Coordinates of C-alpha atoms and ligand atoms in Angstrom, one line a residue:
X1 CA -36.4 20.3 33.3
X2 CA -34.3 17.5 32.7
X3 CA -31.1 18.9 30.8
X4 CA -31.0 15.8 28.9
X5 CA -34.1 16.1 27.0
X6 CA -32.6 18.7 24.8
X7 CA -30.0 16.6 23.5
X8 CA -30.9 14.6 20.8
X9 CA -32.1 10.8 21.0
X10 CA -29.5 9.6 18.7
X11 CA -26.4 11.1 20.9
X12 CA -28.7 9.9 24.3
X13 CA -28.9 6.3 23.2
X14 CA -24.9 6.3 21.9
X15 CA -22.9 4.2 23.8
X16 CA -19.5 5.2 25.1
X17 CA -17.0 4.8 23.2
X18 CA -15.2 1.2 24.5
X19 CA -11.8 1.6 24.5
X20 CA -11.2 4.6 26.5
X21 CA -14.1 3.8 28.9
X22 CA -12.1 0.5 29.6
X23 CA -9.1 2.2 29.7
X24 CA -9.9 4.8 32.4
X25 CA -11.7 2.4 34.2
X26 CA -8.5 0.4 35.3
X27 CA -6.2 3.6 35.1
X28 CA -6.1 3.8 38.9
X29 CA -5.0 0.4 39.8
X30 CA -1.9 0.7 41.4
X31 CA 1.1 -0.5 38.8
X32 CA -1.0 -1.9 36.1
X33 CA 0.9 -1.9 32.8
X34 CA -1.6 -0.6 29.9
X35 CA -1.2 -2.2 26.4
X36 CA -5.0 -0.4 25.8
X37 CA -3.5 2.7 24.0
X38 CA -3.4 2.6 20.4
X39 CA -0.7 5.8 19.9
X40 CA 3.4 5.0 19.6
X41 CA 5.3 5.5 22.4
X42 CA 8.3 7.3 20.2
X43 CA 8.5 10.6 20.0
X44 CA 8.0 12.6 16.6
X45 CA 11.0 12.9 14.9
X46 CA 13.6 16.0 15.9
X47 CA 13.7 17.4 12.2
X48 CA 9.4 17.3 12.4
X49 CA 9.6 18.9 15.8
X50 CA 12.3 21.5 14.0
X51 CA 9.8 22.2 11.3
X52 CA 7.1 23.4 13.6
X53 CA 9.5 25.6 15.9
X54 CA 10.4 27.2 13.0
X55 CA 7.1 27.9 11.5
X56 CA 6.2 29.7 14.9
X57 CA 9.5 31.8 14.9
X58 CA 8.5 32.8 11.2
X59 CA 4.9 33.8 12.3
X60 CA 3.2 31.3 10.4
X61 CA 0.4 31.5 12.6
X62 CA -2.3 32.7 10.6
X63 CA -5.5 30.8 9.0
X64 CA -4.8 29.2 5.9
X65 CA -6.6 27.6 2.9
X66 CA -9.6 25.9 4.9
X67 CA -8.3 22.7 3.0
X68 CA -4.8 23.1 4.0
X69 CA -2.0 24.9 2.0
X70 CA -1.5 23.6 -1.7
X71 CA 2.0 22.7 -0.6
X72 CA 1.2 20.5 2.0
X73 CA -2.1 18.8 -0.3
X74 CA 0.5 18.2 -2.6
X75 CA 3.3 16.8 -0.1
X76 CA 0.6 14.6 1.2
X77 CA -0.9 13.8 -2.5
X78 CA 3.1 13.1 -3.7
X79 CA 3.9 10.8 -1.0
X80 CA 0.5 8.5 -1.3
X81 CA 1.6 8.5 -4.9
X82 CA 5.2 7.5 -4.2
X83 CA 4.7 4.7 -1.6
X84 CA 1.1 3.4 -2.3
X85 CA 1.0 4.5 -6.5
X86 CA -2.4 6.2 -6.0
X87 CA -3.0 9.5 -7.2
X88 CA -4.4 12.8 -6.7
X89 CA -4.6 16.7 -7.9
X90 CA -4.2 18.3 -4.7
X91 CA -6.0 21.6 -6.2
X92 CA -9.2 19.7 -6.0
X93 CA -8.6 16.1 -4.7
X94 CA -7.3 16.5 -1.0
X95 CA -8.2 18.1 1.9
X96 CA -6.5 17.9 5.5
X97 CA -8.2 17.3 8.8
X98 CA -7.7 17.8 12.2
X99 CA -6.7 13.9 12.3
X100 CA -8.3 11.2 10.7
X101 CA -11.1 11.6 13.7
X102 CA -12.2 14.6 12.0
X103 CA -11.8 13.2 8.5
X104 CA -14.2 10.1 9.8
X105 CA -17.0 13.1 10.8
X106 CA -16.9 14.8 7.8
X107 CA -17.4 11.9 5.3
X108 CA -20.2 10.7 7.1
X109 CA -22.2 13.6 7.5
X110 CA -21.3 14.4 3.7
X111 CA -22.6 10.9 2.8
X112 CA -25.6 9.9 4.8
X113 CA -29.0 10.5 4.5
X114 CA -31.0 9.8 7.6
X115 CA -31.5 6.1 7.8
X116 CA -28.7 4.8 5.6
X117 CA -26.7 2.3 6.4
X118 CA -23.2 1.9 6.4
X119 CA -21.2 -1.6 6.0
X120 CA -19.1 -1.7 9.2
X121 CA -16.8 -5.3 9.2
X122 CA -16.1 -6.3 12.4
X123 CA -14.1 -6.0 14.7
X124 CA -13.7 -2.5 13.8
X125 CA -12.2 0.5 15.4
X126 CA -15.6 1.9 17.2
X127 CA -15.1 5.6 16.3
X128 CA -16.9 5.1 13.2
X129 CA -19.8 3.8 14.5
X130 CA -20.0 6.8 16.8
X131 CA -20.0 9.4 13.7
X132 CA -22.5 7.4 11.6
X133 CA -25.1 7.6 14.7
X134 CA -24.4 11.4 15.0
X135 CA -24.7 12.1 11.0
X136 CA -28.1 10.0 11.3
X137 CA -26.9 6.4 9.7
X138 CA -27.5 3.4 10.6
X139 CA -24.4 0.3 10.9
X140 CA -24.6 -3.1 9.3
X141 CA -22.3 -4.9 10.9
X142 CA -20.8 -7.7 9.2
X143 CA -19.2 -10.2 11.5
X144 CA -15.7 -11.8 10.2
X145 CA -15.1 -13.9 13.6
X146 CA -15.7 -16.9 11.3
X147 CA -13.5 -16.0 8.2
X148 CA -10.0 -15.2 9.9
X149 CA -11.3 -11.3 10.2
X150 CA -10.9 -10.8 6.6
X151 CA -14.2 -9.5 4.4
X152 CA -14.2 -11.6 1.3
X153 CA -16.3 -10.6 -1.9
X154 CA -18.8 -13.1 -2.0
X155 CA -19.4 -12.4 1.7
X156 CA -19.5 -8.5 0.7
X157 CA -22.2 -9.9 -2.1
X158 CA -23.9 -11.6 0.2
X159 CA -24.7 -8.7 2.3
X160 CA -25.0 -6.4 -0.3
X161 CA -28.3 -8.3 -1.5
X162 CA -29.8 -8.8 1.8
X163 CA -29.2 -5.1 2.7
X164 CA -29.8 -2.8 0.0
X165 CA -30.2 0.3 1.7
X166 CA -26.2 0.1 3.0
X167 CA -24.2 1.9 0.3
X168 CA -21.3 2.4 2.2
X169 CA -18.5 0.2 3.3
X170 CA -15.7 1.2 5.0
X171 CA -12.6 -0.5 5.4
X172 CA -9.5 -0.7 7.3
X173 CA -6.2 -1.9 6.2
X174 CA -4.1 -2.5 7.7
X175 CA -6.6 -3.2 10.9
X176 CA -7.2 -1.5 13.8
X177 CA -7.9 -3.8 16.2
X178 CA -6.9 -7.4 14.6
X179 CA -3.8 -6.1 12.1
X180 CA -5.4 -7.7 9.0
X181 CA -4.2 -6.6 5.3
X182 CA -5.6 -7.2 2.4
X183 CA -3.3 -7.9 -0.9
X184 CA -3.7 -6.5 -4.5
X185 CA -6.0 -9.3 -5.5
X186 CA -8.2 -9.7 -2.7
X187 CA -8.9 -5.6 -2.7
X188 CA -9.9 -5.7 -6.6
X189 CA -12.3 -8.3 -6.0
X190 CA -14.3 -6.6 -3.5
X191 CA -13.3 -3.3 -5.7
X192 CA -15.6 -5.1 -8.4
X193 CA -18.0 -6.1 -5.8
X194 CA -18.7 -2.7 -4.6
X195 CA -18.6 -1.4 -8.4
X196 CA -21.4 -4.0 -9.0
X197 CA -23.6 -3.0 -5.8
X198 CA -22.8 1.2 -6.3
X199 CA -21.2 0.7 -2.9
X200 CA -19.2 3.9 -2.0
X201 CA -15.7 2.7 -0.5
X202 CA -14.6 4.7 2.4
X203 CA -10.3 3.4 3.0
X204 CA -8.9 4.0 6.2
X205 CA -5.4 3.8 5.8
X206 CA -4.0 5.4 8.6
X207 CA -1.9 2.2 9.4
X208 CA -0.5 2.0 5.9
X209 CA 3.2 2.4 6.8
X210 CA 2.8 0.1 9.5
X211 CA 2.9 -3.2 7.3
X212 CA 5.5 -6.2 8.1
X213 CA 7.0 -7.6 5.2
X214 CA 4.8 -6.5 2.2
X215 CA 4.4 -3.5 1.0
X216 CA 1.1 -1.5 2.1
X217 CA -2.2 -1.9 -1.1
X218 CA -5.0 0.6 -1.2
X219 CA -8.3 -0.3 -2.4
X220 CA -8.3 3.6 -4.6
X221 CA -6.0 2.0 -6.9
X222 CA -9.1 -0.5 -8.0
X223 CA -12.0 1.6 -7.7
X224 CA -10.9 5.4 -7.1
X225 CA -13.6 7.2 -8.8
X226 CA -15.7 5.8 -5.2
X227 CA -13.4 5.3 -3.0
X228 CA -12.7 8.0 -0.3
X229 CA -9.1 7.2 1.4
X230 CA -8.2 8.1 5.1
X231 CA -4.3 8.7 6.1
X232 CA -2.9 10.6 8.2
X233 CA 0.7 11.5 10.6
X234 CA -0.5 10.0 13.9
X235 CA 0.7 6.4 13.5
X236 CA 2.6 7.1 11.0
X237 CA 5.2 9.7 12.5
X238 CA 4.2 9.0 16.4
X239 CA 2.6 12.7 15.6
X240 CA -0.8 12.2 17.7
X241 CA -0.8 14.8 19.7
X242 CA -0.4 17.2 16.7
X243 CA -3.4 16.1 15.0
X244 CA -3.0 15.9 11.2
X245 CA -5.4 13.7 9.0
X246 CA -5.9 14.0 5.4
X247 CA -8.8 12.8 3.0
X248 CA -8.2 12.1 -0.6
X249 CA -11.3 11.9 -3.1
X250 CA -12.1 12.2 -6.7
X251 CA -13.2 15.9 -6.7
X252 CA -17.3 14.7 -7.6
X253 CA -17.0 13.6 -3.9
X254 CA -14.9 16.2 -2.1
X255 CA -16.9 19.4 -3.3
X256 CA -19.6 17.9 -0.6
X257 CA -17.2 16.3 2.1
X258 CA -14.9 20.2 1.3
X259 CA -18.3 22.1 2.6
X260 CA -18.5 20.2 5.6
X261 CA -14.9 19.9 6.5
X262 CA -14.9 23.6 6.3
X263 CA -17.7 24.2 8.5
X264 CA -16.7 21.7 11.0
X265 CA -12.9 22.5 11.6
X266 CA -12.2 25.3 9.3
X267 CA -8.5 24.7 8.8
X268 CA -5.4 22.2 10.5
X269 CA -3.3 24.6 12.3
X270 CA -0.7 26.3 9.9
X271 CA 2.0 24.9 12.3
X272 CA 0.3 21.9 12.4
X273 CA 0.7 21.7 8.7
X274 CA 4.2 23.0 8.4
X275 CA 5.5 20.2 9.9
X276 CA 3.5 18.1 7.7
X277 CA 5.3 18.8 4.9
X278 CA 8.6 18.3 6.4
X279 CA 6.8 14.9 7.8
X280 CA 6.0 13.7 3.8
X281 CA 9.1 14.8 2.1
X282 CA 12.1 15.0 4.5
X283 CA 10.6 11.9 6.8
X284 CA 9.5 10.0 4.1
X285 CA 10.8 6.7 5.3
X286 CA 10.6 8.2 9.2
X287 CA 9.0 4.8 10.0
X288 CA 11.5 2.4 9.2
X289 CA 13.4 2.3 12.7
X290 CA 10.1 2.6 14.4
X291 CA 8.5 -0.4 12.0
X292 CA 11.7 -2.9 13.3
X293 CA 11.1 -1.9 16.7
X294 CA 6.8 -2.4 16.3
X295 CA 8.3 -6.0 14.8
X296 CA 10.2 -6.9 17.5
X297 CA 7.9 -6.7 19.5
X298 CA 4.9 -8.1 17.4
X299 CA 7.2 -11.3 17.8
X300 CA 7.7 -11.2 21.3
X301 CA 4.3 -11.0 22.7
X302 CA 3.4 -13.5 19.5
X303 CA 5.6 -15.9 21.3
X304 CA 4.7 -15.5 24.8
X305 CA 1.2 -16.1 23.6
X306 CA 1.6 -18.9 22.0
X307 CA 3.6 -20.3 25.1
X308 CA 0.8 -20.1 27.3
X309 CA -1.5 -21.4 24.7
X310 CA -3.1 -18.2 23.5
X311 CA -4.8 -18.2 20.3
X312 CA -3.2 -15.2 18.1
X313 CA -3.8 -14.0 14.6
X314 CA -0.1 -12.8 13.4
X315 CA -0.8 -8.8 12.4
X316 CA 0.4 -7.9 9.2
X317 CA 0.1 -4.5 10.0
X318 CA -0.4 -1.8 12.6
X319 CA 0.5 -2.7 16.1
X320 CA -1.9 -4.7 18.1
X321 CA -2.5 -8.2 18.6
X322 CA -5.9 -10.0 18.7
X323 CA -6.4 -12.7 20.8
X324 CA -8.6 -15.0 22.0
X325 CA -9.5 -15.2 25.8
X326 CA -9.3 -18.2 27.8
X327 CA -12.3 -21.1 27.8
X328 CA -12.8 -20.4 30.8
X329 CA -14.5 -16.9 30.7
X330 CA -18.0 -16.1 29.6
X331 CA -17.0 -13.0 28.0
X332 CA -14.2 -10.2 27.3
X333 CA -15.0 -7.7 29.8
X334 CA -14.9 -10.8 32.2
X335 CA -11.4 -11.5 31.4
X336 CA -9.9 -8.1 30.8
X337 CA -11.4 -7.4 34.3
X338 CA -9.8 -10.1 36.0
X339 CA -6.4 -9.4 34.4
X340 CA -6.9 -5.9 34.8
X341 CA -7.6 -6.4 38.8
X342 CA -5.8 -9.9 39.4
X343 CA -2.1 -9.1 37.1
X344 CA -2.1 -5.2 36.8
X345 CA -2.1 -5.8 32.8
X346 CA -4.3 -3.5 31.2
X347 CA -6.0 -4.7 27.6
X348 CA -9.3 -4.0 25.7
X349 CA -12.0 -6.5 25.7
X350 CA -12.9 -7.1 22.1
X351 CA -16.6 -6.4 22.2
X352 CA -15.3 -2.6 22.5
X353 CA -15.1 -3.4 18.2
X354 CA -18.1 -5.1 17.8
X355 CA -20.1 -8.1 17.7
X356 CA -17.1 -9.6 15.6
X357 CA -14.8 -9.0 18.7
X358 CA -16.6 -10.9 21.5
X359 CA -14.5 -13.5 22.8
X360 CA -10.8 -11.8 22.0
X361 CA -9.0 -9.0 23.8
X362 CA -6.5 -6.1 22.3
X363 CA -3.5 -5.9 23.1
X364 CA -1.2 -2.7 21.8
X365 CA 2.8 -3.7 21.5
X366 CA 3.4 0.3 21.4
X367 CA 5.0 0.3 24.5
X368 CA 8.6 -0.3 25.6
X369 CA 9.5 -3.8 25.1
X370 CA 10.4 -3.9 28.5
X371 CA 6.9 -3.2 29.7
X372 CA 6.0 -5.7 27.5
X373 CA 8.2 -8.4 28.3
X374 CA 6.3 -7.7 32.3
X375 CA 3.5 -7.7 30.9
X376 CA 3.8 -11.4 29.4
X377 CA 5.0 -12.3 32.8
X378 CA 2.1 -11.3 34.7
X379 CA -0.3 -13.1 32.2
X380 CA 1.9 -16.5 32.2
X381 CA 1.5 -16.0 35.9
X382 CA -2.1 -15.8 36.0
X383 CA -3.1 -17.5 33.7
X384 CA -0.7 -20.5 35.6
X385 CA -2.7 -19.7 38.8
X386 CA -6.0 -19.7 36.7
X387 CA -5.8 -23.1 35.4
X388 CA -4.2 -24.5 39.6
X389 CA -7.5 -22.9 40.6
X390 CA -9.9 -25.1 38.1
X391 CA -7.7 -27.7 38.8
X392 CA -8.4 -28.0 42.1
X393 CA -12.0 -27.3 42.0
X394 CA -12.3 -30.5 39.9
X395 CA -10.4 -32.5 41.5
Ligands
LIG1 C1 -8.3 2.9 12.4 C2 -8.1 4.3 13.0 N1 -8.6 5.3 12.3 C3 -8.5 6.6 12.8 C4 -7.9 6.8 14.0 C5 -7.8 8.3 14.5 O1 -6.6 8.8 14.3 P1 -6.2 10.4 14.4 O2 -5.2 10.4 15.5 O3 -5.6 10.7 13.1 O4 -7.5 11.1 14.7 C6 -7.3 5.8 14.7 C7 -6.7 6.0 16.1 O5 -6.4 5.1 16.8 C8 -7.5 4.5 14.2 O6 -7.0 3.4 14.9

């Protein structure tokens, strides 16, 4: 028998999941630089590292509440409050996840009935799509190529007549892949949008610390009794590898997305959580060196970009750059190929978020600026060889 009939049709007919199929792909060519990674190449802060040691010397190594200690939901619910001025009980509003990842599995198979449909913008980071297909929903897209990658609310209206059965839309802000924010005024006009359409609001905010020169907006502080926020310590703290995500929900919403979580995951690791609370209180402003160094950088590959005649939006947030690829290729994958095989400089081909990312590439500035400052070489390089090449075939 084929093994592959027993798996369900919706997880057969998934596709992979872009960016690390890309990435792997060109892993083996020899010297290519990678900007495809979206995780921070600094390492988690001593005093976090401390925090964990220490819980493992104490024996903190036991389960704990399946939602995560009340000290660290209310470390996480006091530092949202402090820096964004949203606000939560953490007896009954927060619970902690292995990583947003898990946080982004438990909403959706809290929320969705089989069929409905979810409002993804795009480009948007492709992990979501992935958990609506497994908890049964269906994506709307809704393509922002055409309006600078930012949803608006009459667009938002728009879609929310044609497609009644979406009553979901999820957003990220800052952006993961084009580094889009939105302000105060722009979120509480599609807050009243959503209010007018009984759209749910799931917030990904896993960036929010990662914002250059304005200070990070959440849609919960417009429309919290819907809204379902995402944060969490990967970007925020360079903590990836310890895998710490946290959900915050009015409680009418949590009791359901509290049940799954529980059944899914059970618990974050107690060490795991230890150092999150040393993460929210004691690092509470851990990202400021990192966010001047994420700038820095932002500028430099801005600027080589623009030298070579690379179409850019400027990132408010986050740490990746969206561009657009050259005239001369067909599509993404085409170009990201050719750089990939051609200059040893790996980046991921936009359609890997979408159909609103055909026709740009990512590239991730969390890398040493030195790899960076190669990298740009290499694409002024061939991009200079590119354009000799067309030359002469006109000619
Ligand atoms: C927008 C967005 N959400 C969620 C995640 C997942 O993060 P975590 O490491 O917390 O699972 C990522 C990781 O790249 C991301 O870019």
């Amino acid at each position: 028998m084929n093994q592959n009939s027993i798996i369900r049709d919706a997880i057969l007919s998934m596709p992979p999941e872009g960016i690390s199929t890309f990435s792997k792909q060109i892993e083996d060519i020899p010297g290519i630089i990678k900007l495809t990674v979206g995780e921070p190449d600094f390492d988690t802060p001593d005093h976090i590292k401390s925090a964990g040691i220490w819980a493992i010397q104490e024996n903190d190594t036991h389960y704990t509440d399946p939602l995560g200690t009340l000290a660290v939901r209310q470390a996480a619910a006091d530092f949202v409050a402090k820096k964004y001025g949203i606000f939560y009980d953490a007896k009954t509003e927060v619970v902690t996840t292995i990583g947003v990842s898990e946080a982004i599995l438990d909403v959706f198979l809290a929320l969705l009935e089989p069929g409905d449909e979810v409002f993804l913008p795009s480009p948007v980071f492709p992990v979501y799509q992935g958990a609506i297909s497994i908890a049964g929903g269906k994506v709307d897209y809704i393509n922002l190529a055409n309006d600078n990658f930012k949803l608006t609310p009459e667009r938002l209206r728009q879609e929310a007549q044609e497609n009644p059965r979406a009553k979901t839309i999820l957003l990220t802000t800052p952006s993961n892949p084009t580094g889009v924010s939105y302000e105060d005024d722009e979120l509480e006009a599609l807050a009243a949008v959503a209010r007018e359409f009984d759209l749910t609001v799931i917030s990904d905010e896993i960036y929010a610390e990662i914002t250059y020169d304005k200070v990070h907006s959440s849609i919960a502080k417009f429309i919290p009794e819907r809204t379902i926020v995402f944060n969490g310590l990967s970007k925020s703290h360079a903590m990836t590898g310890w895998r710490f995500g946290v959900i915050f929900a009015p409680e009418s919403l949590m009791e359901g997305i509290a049940k799954v979580h529980v059944f899914n995951s059970y618990d974050v690791s107690s060490i795991v959580q230890k150092a999150a609370i040393e993460a929210f209180t004691v690092g509470i402003n851990d990202i400021d060196p990192m966010k001047k160094i994420y700038k820095e950088r932002r500028d430099l590959v801005l600027a080589a970009l623009e030298k070579v005649g690379i179409e850019a939006v400027t990132p408010e947030g986050a740490f990746y750059i969206f561009a657009k690829i050259p005239a001369n290729y067909e599509s993404s994958l085409e170009f990201c190929t050719a750089l990939a095989e051609q200059a040893r400089v790996g980046v991921v081909p936009g359609d890997a978020f979408g159909p609103g990312g055909e026709g740009y590439f990512r590239i991730s500035y969390a890398t040493s600026t030195a790899n960076l400052e190669m990298a740009m070489d290499r694409l002024t390089d061939f991009l200079a060889a590119d354009d000799l090449a067309l030359k002469s075939q006109e000619a």
